[in-house]
Coordinates of C-alpha atoms in Angstrom, one line a residue:
M1 CA -64.9 -36.2 34.3
R2 CA -62.6 -33.9 36.3
A3 CA -63.7 -30.6 34.7
Y4 CA -67.3 -31.5 35.8
Q5 CA -66.1 -32.4 39.3
K6 CA -64.2 -29.2 39.7
S7 CA -67.3 -27.2 38.4
W8 CA -69.6 -28.8 40.9
S9 CA -67.1 -28.5 43.8
R10 CA -66.8 -24.8 43.1
C11 CA -70.5 -24.3 42.7
D12 CA -71.2 -26.5 45.8
K13 CA -68.7 -24.5 47.8
A14 CA -70.2 -21.1 46.8
I15 CA -73.7 -22.3 47.5
E16 CA -72.5 -23.4 50.9
L17 CA -71.2 -19.8 51.6
D18 CA -74.2 -18.3 50.0
P19 CA -77.3 -20.4 49.5
E20 CA -78.9 -17.5 47.6
L21 CA -76.1 -17.0 45.2
V22 CA -78.2 -17.6 41.9
P23 CA -75.4 -17.9 39.4
A24 CA -73.9 -20.8 41.4
Y25 CA -77.0 -22.9 40.8
V26 CA -77.1 -21.8 37.1
N27 CA -73.4 -22.8 36.5
R28 CA -73.8 -26.2 38.5
G29 CA -77.0 -26.8 36.6
L30 CA -75.2 -26.3 33.3
A31 CA -72.4 -28.7 34.3
Y32 CA -75.1 -31.2 35.3
Y33 CA -76.9 -30.7 31.8
E34 CA -73.5 -31.1 29.8
K35 CA -72.9 -34.2 31.8
G36 CA -76.3 -35.6 30.8
E37 CA -77.9 -35.2 34.4
F38 CA -81.0 -33.7 33.3
D39 CA -83.0 -34.1 36.7
R40 CA -80.1 -32.5 38.6
A41 CA -79.9 -29.6 36.2
I42 CA -83.5 -29.0 36.3
A43 CA -83.5 -28.9 40.0
D44 CA -80.7 -26.4 40.1
C45 CA -82.5 -24.3 37.4
D46 CA -85.6 -24.6 39.7
K47 CA -83.7 -23.2 42.6
A48 CA -82.3 -20.2 40.7
I49 CA -85.7 -19.5 39.2
E50 CA -87.3 -19.6 42.8
L51 CA -84.5 -17.2 43.8
D52 CA -84.8 -15.0 40.6
L53 CA -88.3 -15.5 38.8
E54 CA -87.0 -13.3 35.8
L55 CA -83.8 -15.0 35.1
A56 CA -84.2 -16.0 31.3
W57 CA -81.1 -17.8 31.1
A58 CA -82.1 -20.3 33.7
Y59 CA -85.6 -20.8 31.7
F60 CA -83.3 -21.7 28.7
L61 CA -81.2 -24.1 30.5
R62 CA -84.0 -25.8 31.9
S63 CA -85.7 -26.0 28.7
C64 CA -82.8 -27.7 27.3
A65 CA -82.7 -30.4 30.3
Y66 CA -86.4 -30.7 29.6
Y67 CA -85.9 -31.6 26.0
G68 CA -83.0 -34.0 27.0
K69 CA -85.5 -36.0 29.1
G70 CA -88.2 -36.0 26.1
E71 CA -90.5 -33.5 28.1
V72 CA -91.1 -31.2 25.0
A73 CA -94.1 -29.4 26.3
K74 CA -92.1 -28.2 29.4
A75 CA -89.4 -27.3 27.1
V76 CA -91.5 -25.2 25.0
S77 CA -93.1 -23.4 27.9
D78 CA -89.6 -22.6 29.2
L79 CA -88.6 -21.3 25.9
E80 CA -91.5 -19.1 25.5
R81 CA -90.9 -17.8 29.1
C82 CA -87.4 -17.2 28.3
I83 CA -88.2 -15.1 25.3
E84 CA -90.9 -13.0 27.3
L85 CA -88.2 -12.1 30.1
S86 CA -84.9 -11.9 28.1
S87 CA -83.3 -8.4 27.2
D88 CA -80.5 -10.3 25.4
P89 CA -81.2 -10.5 21.6
E90 CA -78.8 -13.4 21.3
L91 CA -80.6 -15.5 23.9
V92 CA -84.1 -14.7 22.4
E93 CA -82.8 -15.6 18.9
A94 CA -81.4 -19.0 20.3
A95 CA -84.7 -19.6 22.0
Q96 CA -86.6 -18.7 18.9
E97 CA -84.6 -21.0 16.8
V98 CA -84.9 -24.1 19.1
L99 CA -88.8 -23.3 19.2
K100 CA -88.6 -23.2 15.4
E101 CA -86.7 -26.6 15.2
L102 CA -89.4 -28.1 17.6
G103 CA -92.1 -26.8 15.1
K104 CA -93.6 -24.3 17.4

C-alpha cells in the first residue's frame, strides 16, 4: 500500500506544480490501475490524452483499465488507437497480442 501512496503523492505534487505534466497523469494512472482502481486510472489517462492526443501509452493503459472493468469494446478501440499512434514496436506488439487474445 505504501508504494502506491508514495507514487500517488509524488504524482499529485508534480501535477500541482504543473497541471499539464502529462507523464505525471500516466504514472498516477498506472498506480491506480495496478491497485485495481480502474475508474481513477481511466480518468488520469483521459487527462493525459486530453493534453497529448497522440500519446499511445496512455491509450494502452486506458485499454487495460477498460478491460478490467469489463468494457471490452472500449478496450479494443483504445488498443487499435494505440497501434495507429505508436512508433514503439514493443508497445505495438503488446497491443496486437492483447487484441489477439480478445479475438480481434
